[in-house]
Each structure stands twice: as structure tokens, then as C-alpha cells.
Short mmCIF file of C-alpha atoms in Angstrom, two decimals:
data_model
loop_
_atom_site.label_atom_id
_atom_site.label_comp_id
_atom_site.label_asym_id
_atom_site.label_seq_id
_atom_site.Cartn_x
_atom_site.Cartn_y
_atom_site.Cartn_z
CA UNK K 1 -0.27 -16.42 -18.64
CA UNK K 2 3.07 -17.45 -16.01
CA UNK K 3 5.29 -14.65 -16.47
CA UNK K 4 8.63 -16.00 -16.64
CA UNK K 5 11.82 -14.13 -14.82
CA UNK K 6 13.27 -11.61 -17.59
CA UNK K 7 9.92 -9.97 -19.12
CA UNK K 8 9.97 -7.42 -16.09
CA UNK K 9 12.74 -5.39 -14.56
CA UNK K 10 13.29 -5.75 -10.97
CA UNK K 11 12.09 -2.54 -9.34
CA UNK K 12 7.90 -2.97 -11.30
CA UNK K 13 8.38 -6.93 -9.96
CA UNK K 14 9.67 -5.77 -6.75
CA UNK K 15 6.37 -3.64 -6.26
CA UNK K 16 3.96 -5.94 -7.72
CA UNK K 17 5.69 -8.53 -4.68
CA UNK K 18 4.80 -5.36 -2.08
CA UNK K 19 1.29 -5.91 -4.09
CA UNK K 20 0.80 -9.40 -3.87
CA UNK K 21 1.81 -9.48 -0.65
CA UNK K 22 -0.34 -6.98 0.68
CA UNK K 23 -3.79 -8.87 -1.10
CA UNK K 24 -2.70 -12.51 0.38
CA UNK K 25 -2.18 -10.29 4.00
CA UNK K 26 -5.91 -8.76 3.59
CA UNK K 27 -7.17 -12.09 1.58
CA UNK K 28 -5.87 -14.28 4.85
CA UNK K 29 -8.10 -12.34 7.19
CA UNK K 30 -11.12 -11.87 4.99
CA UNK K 31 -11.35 -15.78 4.64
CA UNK K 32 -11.21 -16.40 8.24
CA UNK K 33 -14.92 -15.02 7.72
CA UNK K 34 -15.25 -17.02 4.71
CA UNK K 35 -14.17 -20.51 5.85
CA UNK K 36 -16.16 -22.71 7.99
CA UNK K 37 -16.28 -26.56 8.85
CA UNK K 38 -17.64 -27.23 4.78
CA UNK K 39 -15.73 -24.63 3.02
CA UNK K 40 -12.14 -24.88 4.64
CA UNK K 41 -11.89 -28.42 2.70
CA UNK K 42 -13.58 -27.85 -0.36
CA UNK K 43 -10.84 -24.55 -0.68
CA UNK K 44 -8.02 -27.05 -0.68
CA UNK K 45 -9.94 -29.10 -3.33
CA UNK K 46 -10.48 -26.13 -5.31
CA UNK K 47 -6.93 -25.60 -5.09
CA UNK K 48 -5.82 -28.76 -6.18
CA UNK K 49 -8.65 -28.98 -9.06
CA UNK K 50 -7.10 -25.37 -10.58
CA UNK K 51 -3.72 -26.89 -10.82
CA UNK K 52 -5.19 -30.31 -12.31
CA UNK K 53 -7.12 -28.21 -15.04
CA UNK K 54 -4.40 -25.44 -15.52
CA UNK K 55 -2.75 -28.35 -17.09
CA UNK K 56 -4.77 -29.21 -19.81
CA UNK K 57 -4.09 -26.59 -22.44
CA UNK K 58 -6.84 -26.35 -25.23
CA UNK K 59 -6.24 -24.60 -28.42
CA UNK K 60 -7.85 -21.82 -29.73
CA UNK K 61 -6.11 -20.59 -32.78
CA UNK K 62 -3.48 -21.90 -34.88
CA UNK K 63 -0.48 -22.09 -33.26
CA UNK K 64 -1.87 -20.99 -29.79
CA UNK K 65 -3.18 -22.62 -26.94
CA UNK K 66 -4.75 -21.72 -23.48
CA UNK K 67 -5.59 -22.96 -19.91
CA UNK K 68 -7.78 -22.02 -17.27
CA UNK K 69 -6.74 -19.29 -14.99
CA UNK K 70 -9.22 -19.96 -11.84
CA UNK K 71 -9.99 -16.98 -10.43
CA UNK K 72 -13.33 -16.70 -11.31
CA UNK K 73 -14.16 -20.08 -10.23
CA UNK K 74 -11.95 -20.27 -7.17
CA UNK K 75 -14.04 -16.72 -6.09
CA UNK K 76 -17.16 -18.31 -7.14
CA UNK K 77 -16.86 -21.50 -5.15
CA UNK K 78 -15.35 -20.17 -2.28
CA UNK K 79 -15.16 -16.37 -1.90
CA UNK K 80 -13.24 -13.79 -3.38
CA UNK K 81 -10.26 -13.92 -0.34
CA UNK K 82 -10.12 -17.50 -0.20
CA UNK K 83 -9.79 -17.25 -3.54
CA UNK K 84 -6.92 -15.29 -4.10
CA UNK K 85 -5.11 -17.09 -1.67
CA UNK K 86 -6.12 -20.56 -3.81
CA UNK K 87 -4.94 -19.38 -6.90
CA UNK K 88 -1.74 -17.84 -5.32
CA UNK K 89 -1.07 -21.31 -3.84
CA UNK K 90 -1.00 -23.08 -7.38
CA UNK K 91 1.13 -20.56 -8.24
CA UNK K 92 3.55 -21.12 -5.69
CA UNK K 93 3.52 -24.98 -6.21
CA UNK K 94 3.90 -24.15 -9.93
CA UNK K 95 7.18 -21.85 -9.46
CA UNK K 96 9.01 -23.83 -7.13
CA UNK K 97 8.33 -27.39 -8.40
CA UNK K 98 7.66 -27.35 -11.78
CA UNK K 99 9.18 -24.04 -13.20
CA UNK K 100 6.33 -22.85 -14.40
CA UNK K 101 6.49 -18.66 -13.90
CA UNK K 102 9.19 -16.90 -12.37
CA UNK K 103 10.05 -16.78 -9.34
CA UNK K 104 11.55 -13.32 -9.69
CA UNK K 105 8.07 -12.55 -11.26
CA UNK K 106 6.05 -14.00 -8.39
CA UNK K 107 4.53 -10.80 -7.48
CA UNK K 108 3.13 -10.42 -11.01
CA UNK K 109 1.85 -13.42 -11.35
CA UNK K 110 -0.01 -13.12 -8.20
CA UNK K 111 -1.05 -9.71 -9.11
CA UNK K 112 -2.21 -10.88 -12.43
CA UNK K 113 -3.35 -14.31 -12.04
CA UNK K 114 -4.82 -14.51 -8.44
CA UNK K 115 -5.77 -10.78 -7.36
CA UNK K 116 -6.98 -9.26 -11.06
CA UNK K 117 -9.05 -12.49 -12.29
CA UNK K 118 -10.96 -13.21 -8.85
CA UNK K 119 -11.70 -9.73 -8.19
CA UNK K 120 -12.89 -8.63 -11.36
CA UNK K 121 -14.67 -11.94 -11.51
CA UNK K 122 -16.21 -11.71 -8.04
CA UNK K 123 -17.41 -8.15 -8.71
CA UNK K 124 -19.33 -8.78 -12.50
CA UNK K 125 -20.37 -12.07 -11.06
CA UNK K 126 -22.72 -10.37 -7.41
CA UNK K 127 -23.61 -7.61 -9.90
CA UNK K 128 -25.12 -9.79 -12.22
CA UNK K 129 -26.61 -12.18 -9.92
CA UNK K 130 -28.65 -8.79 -8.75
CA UNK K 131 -30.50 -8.85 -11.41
CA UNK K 132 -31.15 -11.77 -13.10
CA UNK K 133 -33.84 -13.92 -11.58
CA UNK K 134 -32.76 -16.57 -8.62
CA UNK K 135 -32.08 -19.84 -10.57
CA UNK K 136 -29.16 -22.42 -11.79
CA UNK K 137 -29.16 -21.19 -14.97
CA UNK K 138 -28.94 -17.58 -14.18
CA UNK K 139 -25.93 -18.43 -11.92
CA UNK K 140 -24.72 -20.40 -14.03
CA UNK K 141 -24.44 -17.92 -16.61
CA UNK K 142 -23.23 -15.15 -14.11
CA UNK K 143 -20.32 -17.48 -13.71
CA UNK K 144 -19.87 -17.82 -17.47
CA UNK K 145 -19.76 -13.83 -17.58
CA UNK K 146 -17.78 -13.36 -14.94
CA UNK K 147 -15.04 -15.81 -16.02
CA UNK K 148 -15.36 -14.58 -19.47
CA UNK K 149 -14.26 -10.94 -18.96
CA UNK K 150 -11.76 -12.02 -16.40
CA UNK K 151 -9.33 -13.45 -18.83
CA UNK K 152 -8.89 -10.31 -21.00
CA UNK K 153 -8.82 -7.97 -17.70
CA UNK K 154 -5.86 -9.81 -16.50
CA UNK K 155 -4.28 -9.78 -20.31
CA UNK K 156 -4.94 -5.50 -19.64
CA UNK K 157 -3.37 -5.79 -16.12
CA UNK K 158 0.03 -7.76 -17.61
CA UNK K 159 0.00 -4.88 -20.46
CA UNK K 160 0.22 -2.37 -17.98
CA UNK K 161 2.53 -3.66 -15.98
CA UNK K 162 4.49 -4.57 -19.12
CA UNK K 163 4.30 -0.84 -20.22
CA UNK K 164 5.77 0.02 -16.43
CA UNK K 165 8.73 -2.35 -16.26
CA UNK K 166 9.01 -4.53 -19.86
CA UNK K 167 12.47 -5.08 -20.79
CA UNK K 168 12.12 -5.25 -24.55
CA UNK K 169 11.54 -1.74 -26.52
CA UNK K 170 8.33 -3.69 -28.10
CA UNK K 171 5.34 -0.70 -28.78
CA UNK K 172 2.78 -0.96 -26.10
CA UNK K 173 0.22 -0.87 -28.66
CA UNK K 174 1.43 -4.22 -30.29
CA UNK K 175 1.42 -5.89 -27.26
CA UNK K 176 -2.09 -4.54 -25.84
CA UNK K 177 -3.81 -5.90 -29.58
CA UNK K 178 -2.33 -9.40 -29.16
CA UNK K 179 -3.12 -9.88 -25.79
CA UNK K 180 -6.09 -8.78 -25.19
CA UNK K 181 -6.68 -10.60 -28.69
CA UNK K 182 -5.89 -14.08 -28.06
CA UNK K 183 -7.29 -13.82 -24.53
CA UNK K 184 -11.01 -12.86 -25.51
CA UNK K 185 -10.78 -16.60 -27.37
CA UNK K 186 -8.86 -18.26 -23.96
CA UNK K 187 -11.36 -16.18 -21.52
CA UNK K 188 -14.28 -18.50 -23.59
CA UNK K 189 -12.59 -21.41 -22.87
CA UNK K 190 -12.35 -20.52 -18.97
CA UNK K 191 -16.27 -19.24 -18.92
CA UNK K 192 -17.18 -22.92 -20.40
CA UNK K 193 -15.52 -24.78 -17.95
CA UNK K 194 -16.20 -22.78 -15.11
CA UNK K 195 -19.81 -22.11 -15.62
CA UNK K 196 -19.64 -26.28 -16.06
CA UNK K 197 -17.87 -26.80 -12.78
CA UNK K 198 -20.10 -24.15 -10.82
CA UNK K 199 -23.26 -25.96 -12.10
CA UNK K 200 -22.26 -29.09 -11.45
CA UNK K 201 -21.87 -27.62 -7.65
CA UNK K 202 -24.62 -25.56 -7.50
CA UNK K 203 -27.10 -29.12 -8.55
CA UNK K 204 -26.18 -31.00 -6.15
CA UNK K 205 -24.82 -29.30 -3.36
CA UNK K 206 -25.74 -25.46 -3.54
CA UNK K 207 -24.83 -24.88 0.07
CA UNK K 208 -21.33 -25.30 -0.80
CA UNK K 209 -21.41 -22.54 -3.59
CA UNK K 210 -19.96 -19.55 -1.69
CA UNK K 211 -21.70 -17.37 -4.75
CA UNK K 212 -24.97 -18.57 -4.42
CA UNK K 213 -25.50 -17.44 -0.53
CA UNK K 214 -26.51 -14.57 1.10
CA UNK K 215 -28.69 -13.40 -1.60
CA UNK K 216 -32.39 -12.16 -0.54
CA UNK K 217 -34.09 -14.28 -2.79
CA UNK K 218 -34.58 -18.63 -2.22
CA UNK K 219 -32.26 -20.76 -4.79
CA UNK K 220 -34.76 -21.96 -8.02
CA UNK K 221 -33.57 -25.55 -8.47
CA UNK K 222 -35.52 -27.30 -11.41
CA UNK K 223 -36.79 -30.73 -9.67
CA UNK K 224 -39.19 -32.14 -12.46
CA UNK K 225 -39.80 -30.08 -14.96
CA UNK K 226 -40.91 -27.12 -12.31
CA UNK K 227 -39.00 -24.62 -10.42
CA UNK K 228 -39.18 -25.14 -6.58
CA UNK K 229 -37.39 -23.61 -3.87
CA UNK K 230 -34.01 -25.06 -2.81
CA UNK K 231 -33.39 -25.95 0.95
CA UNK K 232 -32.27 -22.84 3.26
CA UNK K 233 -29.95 -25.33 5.10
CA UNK K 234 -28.94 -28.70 4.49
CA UNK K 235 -30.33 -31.23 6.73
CA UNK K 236 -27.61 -32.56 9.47
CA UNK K 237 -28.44 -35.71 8.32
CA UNK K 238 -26.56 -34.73 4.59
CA UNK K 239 -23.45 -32.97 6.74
CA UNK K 240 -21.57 -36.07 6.38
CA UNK K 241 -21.76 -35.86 2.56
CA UNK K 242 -18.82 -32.69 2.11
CA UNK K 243 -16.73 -36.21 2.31
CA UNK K 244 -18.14 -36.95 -1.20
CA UNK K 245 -18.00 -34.07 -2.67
CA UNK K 246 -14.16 -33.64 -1.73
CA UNK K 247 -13.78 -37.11 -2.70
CA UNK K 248 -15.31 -36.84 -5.73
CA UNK K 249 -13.39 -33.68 -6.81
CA UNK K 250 -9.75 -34.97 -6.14
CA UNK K 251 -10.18 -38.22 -8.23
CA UNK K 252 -11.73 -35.78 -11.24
CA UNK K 253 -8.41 -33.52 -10.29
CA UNK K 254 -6.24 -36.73 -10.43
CA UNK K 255 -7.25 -37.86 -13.65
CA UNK K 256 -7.05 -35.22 -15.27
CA UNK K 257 -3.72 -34.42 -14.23
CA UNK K 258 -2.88 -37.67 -14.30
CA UNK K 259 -4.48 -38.91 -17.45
CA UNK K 260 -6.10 -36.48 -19.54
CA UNK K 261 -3.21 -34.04 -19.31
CA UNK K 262 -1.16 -35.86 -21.35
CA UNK K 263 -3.95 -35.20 -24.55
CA UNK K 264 -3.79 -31.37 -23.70
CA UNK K 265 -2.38 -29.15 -26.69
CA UNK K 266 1.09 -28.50 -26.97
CA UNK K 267 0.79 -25.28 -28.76
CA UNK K 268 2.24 -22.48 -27.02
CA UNK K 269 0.11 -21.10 -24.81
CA UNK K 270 -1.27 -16.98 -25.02
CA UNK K 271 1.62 -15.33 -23.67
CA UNK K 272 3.94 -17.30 -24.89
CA UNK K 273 2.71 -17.13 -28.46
CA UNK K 274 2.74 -13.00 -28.18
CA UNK K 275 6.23 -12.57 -26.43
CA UNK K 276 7.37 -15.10 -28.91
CA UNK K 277 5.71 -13.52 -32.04
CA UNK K 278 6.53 -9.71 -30.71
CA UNK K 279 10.06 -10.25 -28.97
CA UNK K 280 8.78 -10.17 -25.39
CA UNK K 281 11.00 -12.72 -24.26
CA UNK K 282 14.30 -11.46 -25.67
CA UNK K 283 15.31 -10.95 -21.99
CA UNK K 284 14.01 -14.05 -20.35
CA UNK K 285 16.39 -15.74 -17.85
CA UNK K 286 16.85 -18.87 -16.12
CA UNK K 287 14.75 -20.34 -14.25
CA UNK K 288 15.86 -20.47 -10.99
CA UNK K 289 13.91 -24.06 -9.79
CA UNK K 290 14.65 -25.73 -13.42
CA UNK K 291 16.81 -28.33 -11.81
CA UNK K 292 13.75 -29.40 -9.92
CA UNK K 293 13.14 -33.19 -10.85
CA UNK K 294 9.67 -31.94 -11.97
CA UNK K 295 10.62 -29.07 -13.97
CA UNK K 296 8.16 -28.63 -17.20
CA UNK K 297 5.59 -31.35 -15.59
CA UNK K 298 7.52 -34.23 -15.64
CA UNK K 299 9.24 -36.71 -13.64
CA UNK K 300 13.17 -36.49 -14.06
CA UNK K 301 14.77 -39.78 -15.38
CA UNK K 302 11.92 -41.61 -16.10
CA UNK K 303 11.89 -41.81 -19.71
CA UNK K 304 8.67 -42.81 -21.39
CA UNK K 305 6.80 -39.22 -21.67
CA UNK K 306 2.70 -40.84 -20.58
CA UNK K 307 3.99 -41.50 -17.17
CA UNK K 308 6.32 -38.81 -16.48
CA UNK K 309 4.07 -36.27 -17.46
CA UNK K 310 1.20 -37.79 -15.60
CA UNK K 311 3.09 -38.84 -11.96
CA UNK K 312 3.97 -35.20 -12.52
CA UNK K 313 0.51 -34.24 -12.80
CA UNK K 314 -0.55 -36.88 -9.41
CA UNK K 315 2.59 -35.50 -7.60
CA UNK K 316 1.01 -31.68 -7.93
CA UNK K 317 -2.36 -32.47 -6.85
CA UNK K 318 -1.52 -33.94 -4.36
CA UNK K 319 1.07 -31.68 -3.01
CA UNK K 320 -0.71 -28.55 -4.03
CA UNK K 321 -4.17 -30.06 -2.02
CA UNK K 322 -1.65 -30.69 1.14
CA UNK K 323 -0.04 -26.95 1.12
CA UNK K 324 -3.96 -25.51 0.36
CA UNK K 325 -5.66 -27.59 2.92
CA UNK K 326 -3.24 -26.88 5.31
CA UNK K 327 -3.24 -22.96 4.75
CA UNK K 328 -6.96 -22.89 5.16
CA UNK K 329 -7.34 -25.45 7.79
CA UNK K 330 -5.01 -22.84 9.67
CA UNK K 331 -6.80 -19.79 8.93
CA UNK K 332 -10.04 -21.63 9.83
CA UNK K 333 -8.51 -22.47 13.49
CA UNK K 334 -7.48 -19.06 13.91
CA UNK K 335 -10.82 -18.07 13.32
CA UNK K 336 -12.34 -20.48 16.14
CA UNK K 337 -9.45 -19.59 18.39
CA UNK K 338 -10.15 -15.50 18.12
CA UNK K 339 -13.82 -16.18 18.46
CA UNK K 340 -14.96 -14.07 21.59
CA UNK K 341 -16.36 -16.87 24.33
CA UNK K 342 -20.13 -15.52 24.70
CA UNK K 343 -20.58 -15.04 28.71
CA UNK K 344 -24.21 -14.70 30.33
CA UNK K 345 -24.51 -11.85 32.82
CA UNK K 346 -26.87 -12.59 35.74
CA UNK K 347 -29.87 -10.37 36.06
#
């Protein structure tokens, strides 16, 4: 769902960059409560893991691909502000390296992609943990929910803004039934593989599952065929294991942009296929950063497509983990260093 420069006039992309702006302003000091000494790297992971998985494009009708979009699980994992700002720094790696979105439409992408998806995610997601009973599988499936209706909210929120500032004369209804169409199927896809990935979290460290705290009731982990309690805090003994975790995560995030990528559908993906099939992209202008020597996700000059594609793909995780980590690592030490020093008054 990158919006490319051309699909919105300047003044509706103009105030979706006030928008955008505004949520990573508010998003940067919500996370400063959100971040601590476990989460700060795991948010750079997550980061990096979005972009690895954004690239694998699965299809889901003929002719028509999709991808994840991350907000859900970004939100899920980390916490709704943190989250934003993860999904606004693939983005950002994806506009100015790789040409993917444009640059002019930034500010919807963010507004789209980042704010729309982890929000409405975040929201369905605590509402639904309310109710169902304290387990894995019940979060699990919250998660699948919650990324499920995500997808088609942001395909609403690009309609709108479409029906604010599109440049084509295409009928708003046209566009609303074959977005919010194809993205039902691609918001399936997302709930799968973020419901998989916050699982996978949740059974083995659970602590680290920003979703899964604060909640009145103890974690249900199943621990031989019965449900028991899970841990309120994880021994300090285990506080060395984050390392695995992270380490863990960026080799799955390197292969599969590194490796698996290369197998991903190369169908167009959901808006494409729409402003393709309704005239959407009659307007569509050059890309600003396609002289990048990784424009389109691969390496410039080196000619055989399996390693282009995936250097491309090692080259963004690894820069996109380095621009995240460092972000949060930031906002993280500017939470220690406006910390109020607690002073004991004599009696």
C-alpha cells in the first residue's frame, strides 16, 4: 500500500505531512514510557523484521499480491507509540533507499501505514483481550483480529484521503469496492503472520510482549497439557537472554530478506493492482530517490537478479535496524536523563 508521488495533489499530502508529523511528535514521547532496558532493542528488531517481511509479497488473487503492513504487530510487540514510530522508520528507509513510496507522499504513507494500522490495531486488540479469558491462544487470536481489520481500515483511510486530494477523476465508489476488496484477502495474510510472530513471542518470552502486560489477570501458559500461571517477572538470572531473542530475530529478518525474498510473488501488489485496473496512477511522477543504487530492491550493476535482490534485502535490515535502534536507544536515554533524582528528606 506505498503511495507513490502523483496519486495525491500537494496541498491533502502537505496536510497529511502536518499529520504524520504531529503522531511521530506525540508517538516519540509516549514511548519514552514505553521503552525500557528489554524493549528499546527488541523495537529496533521489530523494525528491521517489518522491512524483512514487507518484502515477501504473497498472492492472494489472480493477478494481485500483498505484504505485511506491521502495525498491528509492531503495536502488539512493543506499544502503540513505539509502534508508529517503527513502522514510520521502514518507511523512511523504504523512500529514500529503495524508492519504494513517495517521498512527496510521505505524510500519507505515514498516516496510512504507521498511524491508521497500529492504532486501530492497538485499540480492537486491549478491547478484545478484556474479554476473552487470560491465555496464549486468546492473545494470540486478539492479535489475529486486530491485524485482520487493520488492513481494510487503512485501505478506508487511503480512500478518503484519495476522495480529498486524488488526481484522477476516478468515482470514489470504484475505488472504495476495490480496495477495501482486495485488502479484506491481504489483511488475512497479515493476521496469519502476525498472530504467528506474536505467539512465537508470547511462548517463550511473554515479558517482552508489550500487549500481554498490565492486564489484571496472570498469563495462562500451557506447560504439559495444563494451564498454569506464567511468571510475574522474569528471573534476573534469564535478563541476559533479550541477547537471544534479538539475535534470533535479525538472522530470521536476514534470511528472509536475504533469501526467501527472492521466492516472494511478483504480482502487483493491492494498490497497485487497483490504480492500475481503475486509472489511479495516470498522474504518477518520478521518483525522486530512483537513482539510488538500491532502487526497486536491488543492488545497481550487479547483474545476476538472486544476489542483487537479496544484498538488497541484507543492506535494508541492516540499515533500517541501525536508524531504529538508534531512534529508540535515544528516546530511551532521554527518558533516564528526565527522570526526577528521588531525594530523602530528613525527619
Amino acid at each position: 500500500m506505498h503511495v507513490p508521488d502523483g496519486f495525491i495533489n500537494a496541498p491533502v499530502s502537505a496536510v497529511t505531512g502536518v499529520v504524520a508529523a504531529s503522531a511521530i511528535a506525540v508517538s516519540l514521547r509516549g514511548a519514552r514510557r514505553e521503552l525500557d532496558e528489554k524493549t528499546a532493542p527488541l523495537a529496533g528488531l521489530v523494525a528491521a523484521f517489518i522491512f524483512a517481511v514487507q518484502m515477501l509479497n504473497f498472492p492472494v488473487a489472480a493477478g494481485t499480491s500483498g505484504h505485511l503492513l506491521g502495525g498491528a504487530l509492531a503495536a502488539i510487540l512493543v506499544g502503540p507509540y513505539t509502534g508508529v514510530l517503527c513502522v514510520s522508520v521502514v518507511l523512511l528507509m523504504q523512500g529514500i533507499l529503495f524508492a519504494d513510496g513517495g517521498l512527496t507522499a510521505l505524510g500519507v504513507n505515514i498516516t496510512d501505514m504507521a498511524i491508521t494500522t497500529t492504532v486501530v490495531a492497538y485499540a480492537l486488540f486491549r478491547g478484545l483481550v478484556k474479554v476473552l479469558p487470560r491465555t496464549r491462544r486468546s492473545l494470540t487470536a486478539a492479535s489475529f483480529v486486530a491485524a485482520l481489520l487493520s488492513v481494510p481500515a487503512a485501505a478506508l483511510v487511503f480512500t478518503a484521503i484519495y476522495a480529498l486530494g486524488g488526481t484522477t477523476d476516478v468515482p470514489i465508489t470504484k475505488v472504495l469496492t476495490a480496495m477495501v476488496g482486495v485488502h479484506v484477502l491481504i489483511g488475512i495474510g497479515e493476521a496469519v503472520i502476525t498472530a504467528l510472530t506474536v505467539g512465537a513471542v508470547i511462548a517463550v518470552r511473554p515479558d517482552l510482549v508489550h500487549g500481554a502486560r498490565g492486564l489484571t489477570a496472570p498469563l495462562k501458559l500451557r506447560v504439559g497439557g495444563e494451564l498454569v500461571d506464567a511468571p510475574a517477572a522474569v528471573p534476573a538470572a534469564r535478563s541476559g537472554s533479550t541477547k537471544k531473542v534479538w539475535g534470533i530475530g535479525i538472522l530470521a529478518a536476514l534470511l528472509l530478506a536475504g533469501f526467501v525474498s527472492f521466492y516472494a510473488s511478483a504480482s502487483p501488489d493491492g494498490l497497485e493492482k487497483v490504480a492500475h485496473d481503475k486509472g489511479i496512477d495516470a498522474k504518477t511522477t518520478h521518483h525522486a530517490a530512483s537513482g539510488s543504487p538500491l532502487a526497486g530492491y536491488s543492488v545497481k550493476d550487479i547483474g545476476d537478479a538472486r544476489l542483487s535482490g537479496g544484498l538488497a534485502g541484507v543492506i535494508g535490515v541492516g540499515v533500517t535496524v541501525a536508524v531504529g535502534s538508534g531512534v529508540f536507544w535515544t528516546v530511551r536515554k532521554r527518558r533516564t536523563d528526565t527522570t526526577p533524582e528521588r531525594t530523602t528528606e530528613a525527619v
